[in-house]
Every structure is written in C-alpha cells, then in structure tokens.
Amino acid sequence: MTSEASLNALAPPVFDGINYQVWAVRMEAYLDASDLWEAVSEEYEVPPLSDNPTMTQIKLHNERRQRKSKAKASLFAAVSSTIFTRIMTLKTTNEIWNFLKKKYEGNERVKGMQVLNLIREFEMQMMKESETIKDYSDRLLSIVNKAQEQRRLMRQEGFVEGAFQAISQYKKEMQSNNNNSNNTQKFPPCPYYKKSNHPQKKCWWRPDAAVEELQDEQLFVVSCFATSSSSETWLIDSGCTNHMTYDQGLFKKLDKTVTSKVRIGNGAYLAIKGKGIVAIEGCTGLKLISNVLYVPEINQNLLSVGQLLEKGYKVLFDDNHCMIADAQGREVFIVQMKGKGFALDLMQEENVAIHKEESNTMLWHRRLGHFHHTALLFMKKNDLGEGLPELEVKPPTCVACQYGKQTKLPFPQNKA
C-alpha cells in the first residue's frame, strides 16, 4: 500500500509541445507503473453487466472502467493547458495517444530529417573553453540518446531502412556536389541549351521541364528543416522571407485565395494555402502578427527577421540572446538561444521584456514645473486640476529638485 500510494502521489510528466519522444517514453513508463498502459495502448470497450452478475464480474467491470477513467485523467494532467484544448473533445485514451503521436512525432520524412539533424549536430560538436569534460560528455550522450530513440521508433514502425537509405543518399549527393563545385566537369553539348556545363537531363530548356517552373515573386525560401513543435513557439529565422505557421486555428483572419509554394532546406517545395493575420495569446495579452503565410506541411512556426525589419522593428543578436525592439527602441522580446536556435514562446514570461512604467506623480510634477508634491495631492483631492490621474502618497525622489535646493557647497572654500 505504501509503494502504491507513493506512485499515485508522483505527478506525471507534463508535455508542452517540445521533445515529444522524451515525454512519450517517460509517460509510457508512468502509465505502465500505474497499471494503466493497457487502457491506453489497446482500444477496448467495457461491456455492460449481465442481468445477474456475480461479485467477481462486478469487481472486474468496475476495475476496467476505473482503469480507463484514470488513464484518461492521467493524459489530461500530463499536457499543458494549450494542448489540453486540442484533446479535450476526444473520447478514448487511445484516440488521445494517437493524436499526440501523429501531431508531434511527425511522419517518415520528418523523422528521417530529425535523425539527419542529430547526426549533423553530433558531428559539429566542439568542447567549449568554460565547459568541463563531464558537461561535454553529457551533451554528446544526450544527442546520441535522442538519435537512438528516433531510430527505435522508426524501426518499430517499419521504415527505418528506407529513412536511413535516404539519409545516406543525401550525404552522398552533398559530397558529390562539393566535389563538382571544386572540379569543373565537362558534359556532351546539350541539344536544348547548346552548352556543355550541365547534363541533358538537368537542362531547364527541355520541353518536359516547363511543368516545374515557378514564378519568382511567389517563391519563398525557408532555411530550416520540418520539425515538430508546439503552436505557441515561434522560431526566429533570418533566412525565412515571410512569417509562416502550420496551425490554421491561430489565424484571426485568413485569405485562402493566396496560394503559392515555399522551398525548405532540403530543396523540396511545400504548398502555401493562404495568408492572413495571426492572433496569439501570450502572458502579456493578445498579440497580432500580420502577413503570415499558412503552410500546413512545415510543422514549425517561423518569424521572419526580414519582415520584422520591414515593419520597423529592430532585431539584435548578441551574447546568446536575441532582442526584438519596437521603432522607439523599447524592448519587446528577449529570447535566449537554445540548441543553436532562438525559439520565442509567448507563454514564457522570461521571453517578454517588461517595460518600466513611469510614475504618474513624477510625470505631473515635471509638467507643472516641479510643483510641490503636497500641493499636487491637494489639487487631486479637491478636483482643482482636470485630468489628474491617481497620485502616489510617497513619490520617488526628484533628483533635479534635490540638487536645486541643496545649500551646501560642493567644494570647501579655499582659505589660501
């Protein structure tokens, strides 16, 4: 009883839209230890009792029904409030689990790109001067464990070989492109363009290549791979030409007549299904972002640095932080670098720059020519001034008045 009570007192891991694979492993272990994993993994219905049930049948029926209810309550308690609004209408625990898996784990292509990104990240790791050997090894082990977890999930779903073959082929193509850039290769003269610097199958002038043409003004470049993320997190990207989101529910106004294509980091093209204004609920209230493209397949919200600069904002990258300020120079957001990227989460208070508000008392004190504070309170109390706001009883000290009324000389008189 003691071990069971301590297990029930242990809170489930909370998922906020980031690191789904880690949360899924921890949540599965939690449900398994609570004897609730069967109610999540298997889609079964609790049949009604017969007309004359035995005590054993009644007990078994109640246990199975309570197990499903506890499993559903555990899943509801293991997600953030924003994600809860997306799963609250789902009826069974199996539907909830599969929805989260499909939404945040990604498809075969996304998983393959995630493994490729982890491999690249591992190869580019370097030990920092201020870092200990233990910290460096822990960082490497964290990347290796994430890659192994991705490979385990891909093997379970039966497409690990194809995904890793695609990764291997991609690396070979990158190596081949690097070699070709260093060594100019001659080809037979192309019958279409009459040049020998490219093969015939890659000629843009061949007749069957017309279907692949795109208008330049409708082509946008995204310098990132498609990865899973929460809809509250926006990646600040200097290589992205437009704000983009995959969540249609964020749009306050959406014009679906705007259609085009967007190119991602691996060279593929994704469809743009609309353009509009996004409304985001943050810890400081509602935020509106205009001219946002709706791209359902990117699985990542993107904030374009170029578009922010066009709107008059200032973006500064310094000391592992990204600062976004308005046209007056007031700080709006301060984002810390995580994983060589800047992810802005409006629900995190540390990302929001708190503006220092000036005291109304000091403001009216200076407006009236450094008027006495007691007289200001008298005017407010007797309604002698129109538009006077609420004033503080103990205002801050006015430095100008303090220096102006100082009678002591700053330096002693020279008696020589």
Short mmCIF file of C-alpha atoms in Angstrom, two decimals:
data_model
loop_
_atom_site.label_atom_id
_atom_site.label_comp_id
_atom_site.label_asym_id
_atom_site.label_seq_id
_atom_site.Cartn_x
_atom_site.Cartn_y
_atom_site.Cartn_z
CA MET A 1 0.00 0.00 0.00
CA THR A 2 2.86 2.38 0.76
CA SER A 3 4.51 1.91 -2.65
CA GLU A 4 1.16 2.26 -4.44
CA ALA A 5 0.34 5.45 -2.54
CA SER A 6 3.76 6.93 -3.32
CA LEU A 7 3.29 6.09 -7.01
CA ASN A 8 -0.12 7.76 -7.08
CA ALA A 9 1.40 10.84 -5.44
CA LEU A 10 4.00 11.05 -8.22
CA ALA A 11 2.86 13.58 -10.82
CA PRO A 12 3.00 12.55 -14.49
CA PRO A 13 5.48 14.31 -16.80
CA VAL A 14 3.92 17.37 -18.44
CA PHE A 15 4.18 17.77 -22.22
CA ASP A 16 4.34 21.36 -23.54
CA GLY A 17 4.85 20.60 -27.23
CA ILE A 18 8.64 20.15 -27.17
CA ASN A 19 10.67 16.90 -27.03
CA TYR A 20 7.74 14.57 -27.65
CA GLN A 21 9.95 11.45 -27.85
CA VAL A 22 11.35 12.00 -24.36
CA TRP A 23 7.90 12.70 -22.94
CA ALA A 24 6.40 9.62 -24.63
CA VAL A 25 8.98 7.29 -23.07
CA ARG A 26 8.50 8.81 -19.61
CA MET A 27 4.72 8.80 -19.93
CA GLU A 28 4.63 5.18 -21.09
CA ALA A 29 6.75 4.17 -18.09
CA TYR A 30 4.47 6.15 -15.78
CA LEU A 31 1.31 4.54 -17.15
CA ASP A 32 2.87 1.08 -17.08
CA ALA A 33 3.90 1.50 -13.45
CA SER A 34 0.37 2.68 -12.63
CA ASP A 35 -1.12 -0.37 -14.42
CA LEU A 36 -2.83 1.94 -16.93
CA TRP A 37 -0.83 1.35 -20.12
CA GLU A 38 -3.17 -1.40 -21.32
CA ALA A 39 -6.09 1.04 -21.22
CA VAL A 40 -4.13 3.41 -23.49
CA SER A 41 -2.44 1.05 -25.94
CA GLU A 42 -5.44 -1.23 -26.51
CA GLU A 43 -8.76 0.09 -27.76
CA TYR A 44 -11.29 -1.97 -25.82
CA GLU A 45 -14.80 -1.28 -24.62
CA VAL A 46 -16.10 -2.21 -21.19
CA PRO A 47 -19.21 -4.34 -21.85
CA PRO A 48 -22.26 -3.78 -19.67
CA LEU A 49 -23.01 -6.19 -16.85
CA SER A 50 -25.40 -9.06 -17.33
CA ASP A 51 -28.74 -9.29 -15.55
CA ASN A 52 -27.45 -11.35 -12.62
CA PRO A 53 -23.72 -10.61 -12.32
CA THR A 54 -21.54 -12.21 -9.73
CA MET A 55 -19.40 -10.26 -7.29
CA THR A 56 -16.31 -11.15 -9.30
CA GLN A 57 -17.86 -9.83 -12.51
CA ILE A 58 -18.94 -6.61 -10.80
CA LYS A 59 -15.47 -6.09 -9.37
CA LEU A 60 -13.76 -6.77 -12.71
CA HIS A 61 -16.19 -4.46 -14.52
CA ASN A 62 -15.55 -1.61 -12.08
CA GLU A 63 -11.78 -2.10 -12.24
CA ARG A 64 -11.67 -1.96 -16.06
CA ARG A 65 -13.94 1.09 -16.15
CA GLN A 66 -11.92 2.89 -13.46
CA ARG A 67 -8.67 2.00 -15.23
CA LYS A 68 -9.84 3.70 -18.42
CA SER A 69 -11.01 6.76 -16.49
CA LYS A 70 -7.71 7.00 -14.59
CA ALA A 71 -5.73 6.64 -17.81
CA LYS A 72 -7.71 9.44 -19.47
CA ALA A 73 -7.30 11.67 -16.42
CA SER A 74 -3.55 10.97 -16.40
CA LEU A 75 -3.23 12.00 -20.05
CA PHE A 76 -5.22 15.18 -19.43
CA ALA A 77 -2.98 16.03 -16.47
CA ALA A 78 0.19 15.30 -18.46
CA VAL A 79 -0.24 18.06 -21.08
CA SER A 80 -0.19 21.84 -20.93
CA SER A 81 -3.39 23.86 -20.94
CA THR A 82 -2.96 24.80 -24.59
CA ILE A 83 -2.55 21.20 -25.76
CA PHE A 84 -5.42 20.14 -23.49
CA THR A 85 -7.83 22.28 -25.51
CA ARG A 86 -6.97 20.18 -28.57
CA ILE A 87 -7.60 16.79 -26.98
CA MET A 88 -10.46 17.62 -24.64
CA THR A 89 -13.07 16.54 -27.20
CA LEU A 90 -11.52 13.11 -27.81
CA LYS A 91 -13.42 10.29 -26.16
CA THR A 92 -10.98 7.42 -25.62
CA THR A 93 -7.43 7.26 -24.31
CA ASN A 94 -6.24 5.51 -27.46
CA GLU A 95 -7.52 8.40 -29.60
CA ILE A 96 -5.70 10.91 -27.36
CA TRP A 97 -2.41 8.99 -27.51
CA ASN A 98 -2.55 8.52 -31.29
CA PHE A 99 -3.47 12.19 -31.83
CA LEU A 100 -0.44 13.39 -29.84
CA LYS A 101 1.79 10.90 -31.63
CA LYS A 102 0.64 11.96 -35.09
CA LYS A 103 0.73 15.66 -34.25
CA TYR A 104 4.13 15.95 -32.58
CA GLU A 105 6.15 12.91 -33.63
CA GLY A 106 5.90 13.57 -37.37
CA ASN A 107 5.78 11.33 -40.42
CA GLU A 108 8.50 9.23 -42.04
CA ARG A 109 10.09 12.16 -43.80
CA VAL A 110 10.17 14.36 -40.71
CA LYS A 111 11.69 11.59 -38.59
CA GLY A 112 14.38 10.98 -41.17
CA MET A 113 15.26 14.67 -41.23
CA GLN A 114 15.33 14.76 -37.43
CA VAL A 115 17.84 11.91 -37.36
CA LEU A 116 19.90 13.69 -40.02
CA ASN A 117 19.88 16.89 -37.97
CA LEU A 118 21.01 14.98 -34.88
CA ILE A 119 23.85 13.39 -36.84
CA ARG A 120 24.92 16.80 -38.10
CA GLU A 121 24.69 18.26 -34.62
CA PHE A 122 26.83 15.43 -33.23
CA GLU A 123 29.49 15.91 -35.92
CA MET A 124 29.68 19.66 -35.32
CA GLN A 125 30.03 19.49 -31.54
CA MET A 126 33.10 21.16 -30.05
CA MET A 127 34.12 21.48 -26.44
CA LYS A 128 33.82 24.99 -25.05
CA GLU A 129 36.63 26.61 -23.07
CA SER A 130 34.45 27.10 -20.00
CA GLU A 131 32.99 23.58 -20.23
CA THR A 132 34.11 20.60 -18.17
CA ILE A 133 34.69 17.14 -19.61
CA LYS A 134 31.61 15.85 -17.80
CA ASP A 135 29.38 18.57 -19.26
CA TYR A 136 30.74 17.95 -22.74
CA SER A 137 30.24 14.18 -22.49
CA ASP A 138 26.71 14.67 -21.13
CA ARG A 139 25.90 16.88 -24.09
CA LEU A 140 27.18 14.27 -26.54
CA LEU A 141 25.30 11.46 -24.79
CA SER A 142 22.10 13.50 -24.92
CA ILE A 143 22.38 13.81 -28.71
CA VAL A 144 23.22 10.11 -29.11
CA ASN A 145 20.27 9.06 -26.94
CA LYS A 146 17.89 11.22 -28.98
CA ALA A 147 19.16 9.68 -32.22
CA GLN A 148 18.85 6.16 -30.83
CA GLU A 149 15.32 6.86 -29.64
CA GLN A 150 14.36 8.13 -33.09
CA ARG A 151 15.86 5.02 -34.68
CA ARG A 152 13.99 2.77 -32.26
CA LEU A 153 10.68 4.43 -33.09
CA MET A 154 11.36 4.22 -36.80
CA ARG A 155 12.27 0.53 -36.54
CA GLN A 156 9.04 -0.18 -34.67
CA GLU A 157 7.02 1.42 -37.45
CA GLY A 158 8.89 -0.46 -40.19
CA PHE A 159 10.54 2.28 -42.23
CA VAL A 160 13.95 2.69 -40.63
CA GLU A 161 15.83 1.18 -43.55
CA GLY A 162 14.23 3.46 -46.11
CA ALA A 163 14.78 6.53 -43.98
CA PHE A 164 18.46 5.77 -43.35
CA GLN A 165 18.97 4.95 -47.02
CA ALA A 166 17.58 8.39 -47.82
CA ILE A 167 19.97 9.94 -45.32
CA SER A 168 22.90 8.06 -46.80
CA GLN A 169 21.89 9.05 -50.32
CA TYR A 170 21.52 12.67 -49.24
CA LYS A 171 25.02 12.72 -47.74
CA LYS A 172 26.46 11.16 -50.92
CA GLU A 173 24.77 13.81 -53.03
CA MET A 174 26.10 16.58 -50.81
CA GLN A 175 29.62 15.14 -51.09
CA SER A 176 29.23 14.82 -54.85
CA ASN A 177 28.04 18.42 -55.12
CA ASN A 178 31.04 19.62 -53.15
CA ASN A 179 33.40 17.71 -55.41
CA ASN A 180 31.69 19.07 -58.51
CA SER A 181 31.96 22.62 -57.22
CA ASN A 182 35.72 22.21 -56.88
CA ASN A 183 36.27 20.37 -60.15
CA THR A 184 34.56 21.72 -63.25
CA GLN A 185 33.10 18.77 -65.16
CA LYS A 186 32.50 18.78 -68.90
CA PHE A 187 29.42 17.14 -70.42
CA PRO A 188 28.42 16.46 -74.01
CA PRO A 189 26.82 19.52 -75.66
CA CYS A 190 23.19 19.84 -74.59
CA PRO A 191 20.80 19.68 -77.59
CA TYR A 192 18.48 22.22 -75.92
CA TYR A 193 20.78 24.91 -74.48
CA LYS A 194 23.88 24.17 -76.63
CA LYS A 195 26.16 24.24 -73.58
CA SER A 196 28.48 21.60 -72.09
CA ASN A 197 28.38 22.65 -68.41
CA HIS A 198 25.37 20.51 -67.45
CA PRO A 199 23.86 17.10 -68.32
CA GLN A 200 20.93 16.87 -70.69
CA LYS A 201 18.51 15.56 -68.04
CA LYS A 202 19.06 18.66 -65.88
CA CYS A 203 18.58 21.21 -68.63
CA TRP A 204 15.95 23.83 -67.84
CA TRP A 205 15.20 24.33 -71.53
CA ARG A 206 13.98 20.83 -72.26
CA PRO A 207 10.24 20.63 -73.12
CA ASP A 208 9.20 18.45 -70.18
CA ALA A 209 10.78 20.87 -67.67
CA ALA A 210 8.12 23.54 -68.17
CA VAL A 211 5.83 21.99 -65.53
CA GLU A 212 8.45 22.64 -62.85
CA GLU A 213 8.69 26.40 -63.42
CA LEU A 214 7.69 28.76 -60.62
CA GLN A 215 7.16 32.49 -60.58
CA ASP A 216 9.96 34.31 -58.77
CA GLU A 217 7.64 36.60 -56.85
CA GLN A 218 5.81 33.59 -55.39
CA LEU A 219 8.91 31.66 -54.33
CA PHE A 220 9.91 31.88 -50.69
CA VAL A 221 12.91 30.25 -49.04
CA VAL A 222 12.88 28.67 -45.60
CA SER A 223 16.29 27.88 -44.13
CA CYS A 224 15.15 25.11 -41.81
CA PHE A 225 14.01 21.53 -41.90
CA ALA A 226 10.47 20.50 -40.98
CA THR A 227 10.46 19.59 -37.30
CA SER A 228 7.77 19.06 -34.69
CA SER A 229 7.00 21.98 -32.40
CA SER A 230 4.24 23.48 -30.33
CA SER A 231 1.96 26.13 -31.88
CA GLU A 232 2.93 28.60 -29.12
CA THR A 233 6.62 28.52 -30.12
CA TRP A 234 7.88 30.69 -32.98
CA LEU A 235 11.34 30.15 -34.45
CA ILE A 236 13.16 33.41 -35.23
CA ASP A 237 14.71 32.75 -38.65
CA SER A 238 16.92 35.18 -40.57
CA GLY A 239 16.73 33.03 -43.72
CA CYS A 240 12.94 32.97 -43.89
CA THR A 241 11.40 35.62 -46.12
CA ASN A 242 7.92 35.57 -44.56
CA HIS A 243 6.19 34.71 -41.30
CA MET A 244 4.74 31.20 -41.57
CA THR A 245 2.64 28.86 -39.45
CA TYR A 246 1.12 25.41 -39.82
CA ASP A 247 -1.75 25.95 -37.37
CA GLN A 248 -4.89 27.26 -39.07
CA GLY A 249 -6.53 27.78 -35.68
CA LEU A 250 -4.14 30.66 -34.92
CA PHE A 251 -5.49 32.82 -37.73
CA LYS A 252 -7.87 35.61 -36.80
CA LYS A 253 -8.30 36.42 -40.49
CA LEU A 254 -7.24 34.11 -43.33
CA ASP A 255 -7.39 34.71 -47.09
CA LYS A 256 -7.25 31.28 -48.74
CA THR A 257 -7.16 32.78 -52.23
CA VAL A 258 -3.44 33.50 -51.75
CA THR A 259 -1.63 30.37 -52.97
CA SER A 260 1.97 29.70 -53.92
CA LYS A 261 4.86 27.42 -52.96
CA VAL A 262 7.64 27.55 -50.38
CA ARG A 263 11.03 25.87 -50.58
CA ILE A 264 12.53 24.28 -47.45
CA GLY A 265 16.14 23.47 -46.62
CA ASN A 266 16.25 20.07 -48.33
CA GLY A 267 15.11 21.55 -51.66
CA ALA A 268 11.52 20.32 -51.55
CA TYR A 269 8.52 22.58 -52.26
CA LEU A 270 5.53 22.89 -49.95
CA ALA A 271 2.18 24.47 -50.76
CA ILE A 272 1.01 27.81 -49.33
CA LYS A 273 -2.71 27.59 -48.60
CA GLY A 274 -3.42 31.16 -47.51
CA LYS A 275 -2.26 34.41 -45.90
CA GLY A 276 -3.67 36.41 -43.03
CA ILE A 277 -3.43 37.78 -39.50
CA VAL A 278 -2.47 35.50 -36.60
CA ALA A 279 -3.74 36.08 -33.06
CA ILE A 280 -1.52 34.64 -30.32
CA GLU A 281 -2.40 34.59 -26.64
CA GLY A 282 0.69 35.33 -24.55
CA CYS A 283 1.38 36.02 -20.90
CA THR A 284 1.07 39.77 -21.61
CA GLY A 285 -2.14 39.54 -23.60
CA LEU A 286 -3.18 39.05 -27.22
CA LYS A 287 -0.56 39.60 -29.92
CA LEU A 288 -1.39 40.15 -33.61
CA ILE A 289 1.04 39.22 -36.40
CA SER A 290 0.11 40.36 -39.91
CA ASN A 291 1.06 38.93 -43.32
CA VAL A 292 1.54 35.36 -42.06
CA LEU A 293 1.57 32.54 -44.62
CA TYR A 294 -0.42 29.37 -43.93
CA VAL A 295 1.78 26.36 -44.80
CA PRO A 296 0.24 23.20 -43.28
CA GLU A 297 3.23 20.94 -44.04
CA ILE A 298 6.10 22.78 -42.33
CA ASN A 299 5.23 21.74 -38.74
CA GLN A 300 7.10 24.81 -37.44
CA ASN A 301 6.05 28.39 -36.77
CA LEU A 302 8.54 30.85 -38.26
CA LEU A 303 9.15 34.54 -37.55
CA SER A 304 10.95 36.25 -40.42
CA VAL A 305 13.69 38.66 -39.34
CA GLY A 306 13.42 40.48 -42.68
CA GLN A 307 9.70 41.02 -42.29
CA LEU A 308 10.19 42.31 -38.74
CA LEU A 309 12.71 44.85 -40.03
CA GLU A 310 10.28 45.94 -42.75
CA LYS A 311 7.68 46.66 -40.04
CA GLY A 312 10.12 48.95 -38.23
CA TYR A 313 11.25 46.52 -35.54
CA LYS A 314 14.89 46.16 -34.52
CA VAL A 315 16.44 42.70 -34.13
CA LEU A 316 19.78 42.27 -32.34
CA PHE A 317 21.69 39.00 -31.85
CA ASP A 318 24.29 39.25 -29.11
CA ASP A 319 25.67 37.16 -26.23
CA ASN A 320 23.48 34.08 -26.96
CA HIS A 321 20.35 36.26 -26.88
CA CYS A 322 18.02 37.76 -29.48
CA MET A 323 16.43 41.10 -28.63
CA ILE A 324 13.42 42.43 -30.56
CA ALA A 325 12.63 46.12 -30.05
CA ASP A 326 9.98 48.42 -31.49
CA ALA A 327 10.58 51.56 -33.56
CA GLN A 328 11.09 53.64 -30.38
CA GLY A 329 13.83 51.28 -29.18
CA ARG A 330 11.75 49.71 -26.40
CA GLU A 331 12.48 46.03 -25.85
CA VAL A 332 9.55 43.78 -26.76
CA PHE A 333 11.05 40.27 -26.53
CA ILE A 334 14.33 38.86 -25.27
CA VAL A 335 14.92 35.25 -26.38
CA GLN A 336 17.75 33.06 -25.12
CA MET A 337 19.50 30.75 -27.58
CA LYS A 338 18.63 27.06 -27.16
CA GLY A 339 20.15 24.38 -29.36
CA LYS A 340 21.74 26.94 -31.72
CA GLY A 341 18.32 28.46 -32.38
CA PHE A 342 16.05 31.17 -31.00
CA ALA A 343 12.57 29.86 -30.16
CA LEU A 344 10.13 32.50 -28.93
CA ASP A 345 7.45 31.15 -26.60
CA LEU A 346 4.90 33.86 -25.77
CA MET A 347 3.66 31.86 -22.77
CA GLN A 348 7.07 32.11 -21.06
CA GLU A 349 7.46 35.28 -19.07
CA GLU A 350 11.27 35.27 -19.40
CA ASN A 351 10.88 35.90 -23.15
CA VAL A 352 8.83 39.06 -22.61
CA ALA A 353 10.66 42.32 -21.93
CA ILE A 354 8.90 44.15 -19.11
CA HIS A 355 8.66 47.86 -19.83
CA LYS A 356 9.33 50.15 -16.89
CA GLU A 357 6.34 52.45 -16.43
CA GLU A 358 6.99 55.99 -15.30
CA SER A 359 5.33 57.26 -12.15
CA ASN A 360 2.29 59.48 -12.81
CA THR A 361 3.25 61.61 -9.84
CA MET A 362 6.72 62.37 -11.23
CA LEU A 363 5.25 63.00 -14.68
CA TRP A 364 2.82 65.67 -13.42
CA HIS A 365 5.47 67.02 -11.05
CA ARG A 366 7.66 67.88 -14.06
CA ARG A 367 4.74 69.02 -16.23
CA LEU A 368 3.82 71.68 -13.66
CA GLY A 369 7.38 72.98 -13.34
CA HIS A 370 8.48 70.70 -10.49
CA PHE A 371 5.40 71.56 -8.43
CA HIS A 372 5.33 70.61 -4.74
CA HIS A 373 4.01 67.11 -4.07
CA THR A 374 1.72 68.18 -1.21
CA ALA A 375 0.11 70.76 -3.47
CA LEU A 376 -0.39 68.12 -6.17
CA LEU A 377 -2.24 65.90 -3.71
CA PHE A 378 -4.34 68.89 -2.62
CA MET A 379 -5.28 69.61 -6.25
CA LYS A 380 -6.26 65.99 -6.83
CA LYS A 381 -8.29 65.78 -3.63
CA ASN A 382 -10.28 68.96 -4.36
CA ASP A 383 -10.59 68.37 -8.15
CA LEU A 384 -8.66 71.55 -8.95
CA GLY A 385 -6.96 70.04 -12.00
CA GLU A 386 -8.76 68.44 -14.92
CA GLY A 387 -7.37 65.06 -16.00
CA LEU A 388 -5.17 64.47 -12.96
CA PRO A 389 -4.62 60.71 -12.50
CA GLU A 390 -4.22 58.83 -9.23
CA LEU A 391 -1.10 60.08 -7.45
CA GLU A 392 1.23 58.29 -5.09
CA VAL A 393 1.34 59.31 -1.46
CA LYS A 394 5.10 58.66 -1.32
CA PRO A 395 6.56 59.52 -4.73
CA PRO A 396 10.14 58.85 -5.87
CA THR A 397 12.76 61.49 -5.12
CA CYS A 398 13.20 64.12 -7.83
CA VAL A 399 16.94 64.39 -8.46
CA ALA A 400 16.65 67.82 -10.11
CA CYS A 401 14.79 69.28 -7.11
CA GLN A 402 17.27 67.72 -4.72
CA TYR A 403 20.24 69.35 -6.47
CA GLY A 404 18.41 72.66 -6.94
CA LYS A 405 17.54 73.03 -3.25
CA GLN A 406 20.91 71.92 -1.95
CA THR A 407 22.54 74.70 0.11
CA LYS A 408 25.84 73.00 0.92
CA LEU A 409 28.67 73.91 -1.43
CA PRO A 410 30.12 71.01 -3.39
CA PHE A 411 33.71 72.01 -2.54
CA PRO A 412 35.22 73.66 0.56
CA GLN A 413 36.32 77.30 0.20
CA ASN A 414 40.00 77.85 -0.38
CA LYS A 415 41.39 79.83 2.52
CA ALA A 416 44.78 80.30 0.94
#
